[in-house]
XYZ file of C-alpha atoms in Angstrom:
101
model
C 94.304 106.600 107.095
C 97.909 105.820 108.258
C 98.149 102.518 106.361
C 96.025 103.292 103.347
C 97.033 106.897 102.610
C 99.836 108.319 104.783
C 102.297 105.322 104.650
C 101.998 104.699 100.847
C 102.499 108.446 100.144
C 105.197 109.191 102.696
C 106.829 105.821 103.339
C 106.517 104.211 99.975
C 110.164 102.924 100.211
C 109.072 100.849 103.302
C 105.557 99.807 101.969
C 107.012 98.842 98.679
C 109.241 96.128 100.423
C 106.210 93.972 101.084
C 104.195 92.043 98.654
C 101.448 90.709 100.951
C 99.565 91.652 104.153
C 101.207 88.942 106.076
C 104.657 89.852 104.911
C 104.136 93.451 106.014
C 102.496 92.593 109.334
C 105.335 90.225 110.179
C 107.976 92.672 108.821
C 107.062 95.621 111.015
C 109.176 94.681 114.033
C 112.195 94.884 111.711
C 111.047 98.196 110.495
C 110.687 99.405 113.968
C 114.160 98.199 114.791
C 115.371 100.334 111.994
C 113.530 103.356 113.207
C 115.032 103.117 116.673
C 118.474 103.037 115.090
C 117.934 106.058 112.991
C 115.420 108.259 114.843
C 116.654 109.753 118.053
C 114.304 108.995 120.998
C 111.997 106.866 118.885
C 110.052 104.278 120.881
C 107.860 102.467 118.328
C 106.089 99.214 119.600
C 107.853 95.879 119.127
C 106.232 92.688 118.194
C 106.863 88.965 118.748
C 105.106 86.546 116.315
C 103.927 82.995 116.961
C 102.683 80.671 114.237
C 99.526 79.085 115.597
C 98.410 77.023 112.559
C 98.301 77.436 108.866
C 97.143 80.990 108.048
C 97.046 82.154 111.723
C 99.602 83.820 113.954
C 99.518 85.368 117.463
C 101.294 88.698 117.855
C 102.578 90.046 121.200
C 102.465 93.761 121.137
C 105.171 95.251 123.366
C 104.938 98.990 124.202
C 104.741 100.885 127.397
C 102.163 103.051 125.730
C 99.607 100.297 125.719
C 98.051 101.248 122.465
C 97.023 97.717 121.192
C 93.574 99.073 120.497
C 95.088 101.375 117.986
C 97.192 98.539 116.564
C 94.211 96.386 115.676
C 92.740 98.617 113.064
C 96.127 99.111 111.592
C 96.455 95.443 111.087
C 93.033 95.362 109.430
C 93.940 98.201 107.159
C 97.086 96.314 105.946
C 94.785 93.595 104.900
C 92.602 96.135 103.099
C 95.732 97.782 101.449
C 96.844 94.497 99.918
C 93.222 93.399 99.254
C 93.628 90.293 101.431
C 91.071 90.035 104.170
C 92.258 89.464 107.751
C 90.412 88.686 110.877
C 91.870 90.183 114.025
C 90.927 89.060 117.585
C 92.125 90.719 120.669
C 93.295 88.038 123.060
C 94.589 90.338 125.908
C 95.969 93.838 126.468
C 99.184 92.762 124.710
C 98.222 89.970 122.218
C 96.088 89.612 119.135
C 95.389 86.804 116.944
C 95.530 87.364 113.093
C 93.912 84.999 110.554
C 94.839 85.452 106.984
C 91.859 84.487 104.728
């Protein structure tokens, strides 16, 4: 719901920055940096990205809330939004692997 309905309706100015699932997924850390600069007491998660091979990245999810299990379906929904299938595998409590098909 967040990715497919709420964000496009309420954060269109952010969603429209991106032209692909990969671009949006890899751009969310910068979006979250902006949120922390403009919203008092905001603590969105942060992300590190590592290119593994062509079409595959590892994302390190950094948050004291530990909501990686909520992040995984959000990543899948970004793929659905852009009509670009992605495979998401949880590697640990702070890392996922995303394959762009």
